[in-house]
PDB file of C-alpha atoms and ligand atoms in Angstrom:
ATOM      1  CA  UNK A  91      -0.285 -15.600  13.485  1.00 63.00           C
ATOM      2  CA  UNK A  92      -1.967 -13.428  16.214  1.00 76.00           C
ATOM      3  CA  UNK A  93      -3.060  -9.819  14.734  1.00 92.00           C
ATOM      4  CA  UNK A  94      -0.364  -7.485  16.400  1.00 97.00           C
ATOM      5  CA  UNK A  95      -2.279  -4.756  18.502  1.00 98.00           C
ATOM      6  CA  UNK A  96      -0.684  -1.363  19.037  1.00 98.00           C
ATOM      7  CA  UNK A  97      -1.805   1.533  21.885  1.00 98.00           C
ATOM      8  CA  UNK A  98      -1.158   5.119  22.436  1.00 98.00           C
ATOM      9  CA  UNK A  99      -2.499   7.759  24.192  1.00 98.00           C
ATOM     10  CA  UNK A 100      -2.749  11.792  23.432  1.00 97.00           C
ATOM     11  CA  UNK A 101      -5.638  14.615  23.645  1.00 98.00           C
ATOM     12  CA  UNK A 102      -5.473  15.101  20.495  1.00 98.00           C
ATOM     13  CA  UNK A 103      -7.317  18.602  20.954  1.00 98.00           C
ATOM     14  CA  UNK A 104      -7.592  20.749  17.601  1.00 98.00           C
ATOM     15  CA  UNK A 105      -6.559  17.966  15.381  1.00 98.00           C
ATOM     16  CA  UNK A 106      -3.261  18.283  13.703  1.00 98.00           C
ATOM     17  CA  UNK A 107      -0.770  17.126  11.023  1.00 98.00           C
ATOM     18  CA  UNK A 108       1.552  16.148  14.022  1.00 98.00           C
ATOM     19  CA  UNK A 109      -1.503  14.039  15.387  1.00 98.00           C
ATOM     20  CA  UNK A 110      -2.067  12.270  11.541  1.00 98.00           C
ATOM     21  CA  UNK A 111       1.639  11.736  11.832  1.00 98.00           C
ATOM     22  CA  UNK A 112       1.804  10.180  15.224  1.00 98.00           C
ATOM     23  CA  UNK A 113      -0.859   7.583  14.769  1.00 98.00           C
ATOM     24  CA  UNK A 114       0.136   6.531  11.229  1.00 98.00           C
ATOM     25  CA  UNK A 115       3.515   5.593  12.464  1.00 98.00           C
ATOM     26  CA  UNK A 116       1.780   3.840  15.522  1.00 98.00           C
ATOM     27  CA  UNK A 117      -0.745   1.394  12.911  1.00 98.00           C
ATOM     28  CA  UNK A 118       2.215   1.024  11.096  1.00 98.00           C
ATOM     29  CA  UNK A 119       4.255  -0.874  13.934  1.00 98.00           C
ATOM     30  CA  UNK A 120       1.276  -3.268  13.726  1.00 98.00           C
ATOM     31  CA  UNK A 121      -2.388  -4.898  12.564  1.00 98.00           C
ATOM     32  CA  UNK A 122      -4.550  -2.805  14.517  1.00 98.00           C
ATOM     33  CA  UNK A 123      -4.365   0.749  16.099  1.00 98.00           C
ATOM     34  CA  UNK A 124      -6.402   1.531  19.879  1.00 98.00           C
ATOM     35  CA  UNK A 125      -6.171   5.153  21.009  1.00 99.00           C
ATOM     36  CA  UNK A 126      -7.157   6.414  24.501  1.00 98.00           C
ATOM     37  CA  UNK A 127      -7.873   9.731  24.142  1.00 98.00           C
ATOM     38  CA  UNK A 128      -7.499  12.060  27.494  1.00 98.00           C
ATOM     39  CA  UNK A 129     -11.044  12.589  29.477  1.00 98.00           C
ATOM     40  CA  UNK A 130     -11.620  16.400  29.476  1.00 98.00           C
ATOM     41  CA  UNK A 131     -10.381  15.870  33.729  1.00 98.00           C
ATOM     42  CA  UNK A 132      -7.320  14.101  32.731  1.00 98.00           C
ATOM     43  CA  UNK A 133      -6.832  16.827  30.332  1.00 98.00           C
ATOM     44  CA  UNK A 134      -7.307  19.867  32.644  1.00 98.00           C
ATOM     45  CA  UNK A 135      -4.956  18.023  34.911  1.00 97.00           C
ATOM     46  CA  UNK A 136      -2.270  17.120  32.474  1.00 93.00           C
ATOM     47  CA  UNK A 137      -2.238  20.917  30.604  1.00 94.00           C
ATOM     48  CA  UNK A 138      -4.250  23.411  32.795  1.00 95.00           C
ATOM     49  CA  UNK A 139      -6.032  24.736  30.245  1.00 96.00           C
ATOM     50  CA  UNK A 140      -9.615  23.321  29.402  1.00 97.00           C
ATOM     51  CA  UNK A 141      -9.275  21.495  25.798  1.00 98.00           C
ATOM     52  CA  UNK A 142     -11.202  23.440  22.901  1.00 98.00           C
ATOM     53  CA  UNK A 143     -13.114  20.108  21.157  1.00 98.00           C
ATOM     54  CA  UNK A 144     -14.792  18.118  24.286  1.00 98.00           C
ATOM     55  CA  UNK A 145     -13.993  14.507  24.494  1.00 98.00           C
ATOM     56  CA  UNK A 146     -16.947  13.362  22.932  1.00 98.00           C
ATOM     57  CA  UNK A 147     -16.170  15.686  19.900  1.00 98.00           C
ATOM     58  CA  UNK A 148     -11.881  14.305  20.005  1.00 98.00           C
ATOM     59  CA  UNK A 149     -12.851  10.696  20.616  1.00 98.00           C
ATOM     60  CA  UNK A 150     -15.473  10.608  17.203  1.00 98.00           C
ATOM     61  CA  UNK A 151     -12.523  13.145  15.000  1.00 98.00           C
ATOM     62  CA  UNK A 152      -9.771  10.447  16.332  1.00 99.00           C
ATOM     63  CA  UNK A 153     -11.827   7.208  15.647  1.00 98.00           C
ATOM     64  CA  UNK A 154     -12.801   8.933  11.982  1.00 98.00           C
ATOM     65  CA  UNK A 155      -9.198   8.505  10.758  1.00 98.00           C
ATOM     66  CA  UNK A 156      -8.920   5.590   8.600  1.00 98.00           C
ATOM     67  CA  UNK A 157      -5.457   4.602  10.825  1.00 98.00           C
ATOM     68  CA  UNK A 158      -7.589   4.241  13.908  1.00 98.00           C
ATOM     69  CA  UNK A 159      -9.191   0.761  14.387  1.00 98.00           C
ATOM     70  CA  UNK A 160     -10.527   1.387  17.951  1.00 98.00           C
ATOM     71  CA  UNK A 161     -10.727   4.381  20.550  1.00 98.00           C
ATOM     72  CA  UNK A 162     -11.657   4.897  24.220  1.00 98.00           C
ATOM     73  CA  UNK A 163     -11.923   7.618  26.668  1.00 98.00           C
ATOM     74  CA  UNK A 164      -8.079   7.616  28.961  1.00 98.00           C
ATOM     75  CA  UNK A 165      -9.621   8.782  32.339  1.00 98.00           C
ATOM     76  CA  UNK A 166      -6.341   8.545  34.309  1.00 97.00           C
ATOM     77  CA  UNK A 167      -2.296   8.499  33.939  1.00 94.00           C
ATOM     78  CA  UNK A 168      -2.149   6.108  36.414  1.00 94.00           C
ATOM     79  CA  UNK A 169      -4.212   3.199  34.782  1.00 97.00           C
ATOM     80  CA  UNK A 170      -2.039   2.278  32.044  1.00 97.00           C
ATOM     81  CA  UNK A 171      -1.258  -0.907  32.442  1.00 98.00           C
ATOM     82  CA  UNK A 172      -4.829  -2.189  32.808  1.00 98.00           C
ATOM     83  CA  UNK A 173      -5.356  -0.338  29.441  1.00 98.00           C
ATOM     84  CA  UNK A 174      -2.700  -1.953  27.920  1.00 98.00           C
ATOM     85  CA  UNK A 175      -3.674  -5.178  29.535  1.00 98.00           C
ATOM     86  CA  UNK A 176      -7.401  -5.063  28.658  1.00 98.00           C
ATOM     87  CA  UNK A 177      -6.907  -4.285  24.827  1.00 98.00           C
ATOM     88  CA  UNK A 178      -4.649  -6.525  24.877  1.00 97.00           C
ATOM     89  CA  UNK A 179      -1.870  -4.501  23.585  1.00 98.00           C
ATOM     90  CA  UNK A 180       1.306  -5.924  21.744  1.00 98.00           C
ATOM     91  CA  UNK A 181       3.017  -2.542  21.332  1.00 98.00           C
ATOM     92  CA  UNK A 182       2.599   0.980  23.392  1.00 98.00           C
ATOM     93  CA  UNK A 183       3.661   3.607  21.329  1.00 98.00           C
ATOM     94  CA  UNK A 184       4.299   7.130  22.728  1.00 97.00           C
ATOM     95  CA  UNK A 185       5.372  10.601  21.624  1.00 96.00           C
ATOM     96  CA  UNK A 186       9.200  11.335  22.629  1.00 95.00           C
ATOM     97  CA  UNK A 187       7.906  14.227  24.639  1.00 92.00           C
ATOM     98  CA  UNK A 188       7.037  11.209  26.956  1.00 93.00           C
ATOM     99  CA  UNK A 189      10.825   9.476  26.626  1.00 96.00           C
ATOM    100  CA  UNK A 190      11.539   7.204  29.194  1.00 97.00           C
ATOM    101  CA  UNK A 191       8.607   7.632  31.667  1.00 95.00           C
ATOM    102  CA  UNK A 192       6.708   4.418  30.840  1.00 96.00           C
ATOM    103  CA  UNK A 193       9.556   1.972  30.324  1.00 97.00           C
ATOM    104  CA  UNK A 194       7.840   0.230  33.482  1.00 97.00           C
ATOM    105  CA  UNK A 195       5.412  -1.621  31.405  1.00 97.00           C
ATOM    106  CA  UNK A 196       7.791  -3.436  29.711  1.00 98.00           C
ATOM    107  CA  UNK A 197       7.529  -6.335  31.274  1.00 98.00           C
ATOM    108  CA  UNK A 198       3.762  -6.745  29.541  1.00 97.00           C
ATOM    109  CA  UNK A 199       4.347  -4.957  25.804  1.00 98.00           C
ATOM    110  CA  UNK A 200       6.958  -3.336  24.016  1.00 98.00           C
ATOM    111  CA  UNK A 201       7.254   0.412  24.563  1.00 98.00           C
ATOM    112  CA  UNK A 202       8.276   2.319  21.490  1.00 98.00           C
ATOM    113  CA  UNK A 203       8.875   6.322  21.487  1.00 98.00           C
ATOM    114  CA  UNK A 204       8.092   7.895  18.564  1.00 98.00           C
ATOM    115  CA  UNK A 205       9.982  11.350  17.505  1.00 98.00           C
ATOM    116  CA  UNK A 206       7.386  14.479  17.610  1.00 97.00           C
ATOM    117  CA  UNK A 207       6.752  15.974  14.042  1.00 97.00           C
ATOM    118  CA  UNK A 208       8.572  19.045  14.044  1.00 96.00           C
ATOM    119  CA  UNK A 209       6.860  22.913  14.817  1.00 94.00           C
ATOM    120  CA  UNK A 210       3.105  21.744  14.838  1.00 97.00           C
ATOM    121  CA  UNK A 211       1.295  21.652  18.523  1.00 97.00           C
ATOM    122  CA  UNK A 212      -2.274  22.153  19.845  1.00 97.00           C
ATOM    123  CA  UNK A 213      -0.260  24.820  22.268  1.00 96.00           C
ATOM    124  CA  UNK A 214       1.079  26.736  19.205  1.00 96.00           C
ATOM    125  CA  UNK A 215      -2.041  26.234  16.975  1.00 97.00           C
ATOM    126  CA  UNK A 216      -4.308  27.881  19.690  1.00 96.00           C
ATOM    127  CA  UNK A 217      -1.775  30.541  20.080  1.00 95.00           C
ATOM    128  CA  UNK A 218      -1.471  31.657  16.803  1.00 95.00           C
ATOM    129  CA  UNK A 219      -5.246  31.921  16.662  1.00 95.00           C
ATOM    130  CA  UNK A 220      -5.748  33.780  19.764  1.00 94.00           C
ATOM    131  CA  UNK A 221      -2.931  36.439  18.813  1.00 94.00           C
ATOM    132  CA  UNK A 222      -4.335  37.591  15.554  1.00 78.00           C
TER     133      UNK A 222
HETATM  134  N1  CTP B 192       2.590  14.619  18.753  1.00 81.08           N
HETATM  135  C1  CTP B 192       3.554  14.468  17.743  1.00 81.08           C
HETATM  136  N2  CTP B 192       4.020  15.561  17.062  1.00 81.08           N
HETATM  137  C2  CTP B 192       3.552  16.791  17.369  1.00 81.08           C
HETATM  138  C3  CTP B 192       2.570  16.967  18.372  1.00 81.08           C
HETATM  139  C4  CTP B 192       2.101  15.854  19.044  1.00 81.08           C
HETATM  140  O1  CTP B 192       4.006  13.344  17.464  1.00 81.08           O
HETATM  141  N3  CTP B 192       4.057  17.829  16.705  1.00 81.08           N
HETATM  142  C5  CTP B 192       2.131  13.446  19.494  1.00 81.08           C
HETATM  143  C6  CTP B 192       2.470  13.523  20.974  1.00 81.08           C
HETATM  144  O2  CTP B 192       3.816  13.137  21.200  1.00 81.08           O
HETATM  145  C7  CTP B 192       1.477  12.539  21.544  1.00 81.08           C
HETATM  146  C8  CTP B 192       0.237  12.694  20.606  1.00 81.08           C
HETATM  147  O3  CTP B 192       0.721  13.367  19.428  1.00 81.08           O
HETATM  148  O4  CTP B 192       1.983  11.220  21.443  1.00 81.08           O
HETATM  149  C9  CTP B 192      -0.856  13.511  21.257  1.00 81.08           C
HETATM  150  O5  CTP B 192      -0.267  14.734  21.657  1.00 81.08           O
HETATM  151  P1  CTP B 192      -1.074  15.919  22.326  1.00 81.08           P
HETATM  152  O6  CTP B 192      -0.477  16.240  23.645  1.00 81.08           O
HETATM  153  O7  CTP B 192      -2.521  15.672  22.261  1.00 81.08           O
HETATM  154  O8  CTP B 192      -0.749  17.109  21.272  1.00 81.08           O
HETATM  155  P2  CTP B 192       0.166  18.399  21.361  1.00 81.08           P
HETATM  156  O9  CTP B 192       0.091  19.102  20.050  1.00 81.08           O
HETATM  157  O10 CTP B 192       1.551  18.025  21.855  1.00 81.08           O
HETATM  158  O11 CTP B 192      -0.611  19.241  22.461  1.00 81.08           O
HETATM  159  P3  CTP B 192      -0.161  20.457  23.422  1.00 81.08           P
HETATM  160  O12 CTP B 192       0.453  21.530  22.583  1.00 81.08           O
HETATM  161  O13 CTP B 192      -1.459  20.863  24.060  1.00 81.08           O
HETATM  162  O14 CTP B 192       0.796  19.872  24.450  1.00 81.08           O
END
């Protein structure tokens, strides 16, 4: 049997337990775990706000974790399905932050949304920081 290739997508800026949690789940729906991890543009577009770690620095911290097979830079919402398509994904696996908005691809892999971990974000991480 073919190995069964999952995909998902994040900024995964200050790395976090919800992160760990996220992507586990995701290699766990299959053989082999890709992650495209937001451009620092694609970031800034998606958040306003400038991410703390550049990509360079969240691409190597994703594709350290032992869950990650594969990762690549995610320069824009809009080319999803040739991501999919060109790792030849089996399974796109999103937060539930993201419910519903990329059911369109399911006519070329399954689309699977994943619950958030509770009271962990980047957002809330960074604000914590800043305010003490
Ligand atoms: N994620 C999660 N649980 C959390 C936080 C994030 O499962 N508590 C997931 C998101 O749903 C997404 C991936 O991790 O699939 C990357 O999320 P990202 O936007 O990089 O992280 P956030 O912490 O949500 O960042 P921010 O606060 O800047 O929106």
């Amino acid at each position: 049997m073919t190995d069964r290739t999952v995909i998902t997508f994040g900024t995964f800026d200050v790395l976090h337990v919800g992160h760990l949690r996220i992507l586990e789940r995701a290699r766990a729906l299959g053989d082999r775990l890709v992650v495209g991890v937001s451009s620092d543009a694609l970031n800034r577009s998606k958040k306003g706000r400038d991410a703390v770690f550049s990509q360079a620095e969240r691409l190597a911290l994703v594709g350290a974790l032992k869950v990650v097979d594969d990762v690549f830079v995610e320069e824009s919402l809009d080319l999803k399905r040739q991501y999919v398509v060109s790792h030849q994904a089996h399974t796109l696996v999103m937060g539930d932050d993201w419910a519903g908005r990329f059911d369109f691809l399911s006519d070329v892999c399954e689309v699977v949304y994943l619950p958030r971990t509770p009271s962990v974000s980047t957002t809330a991480i960074i604000e914590r920081i800043t305010s003490t």
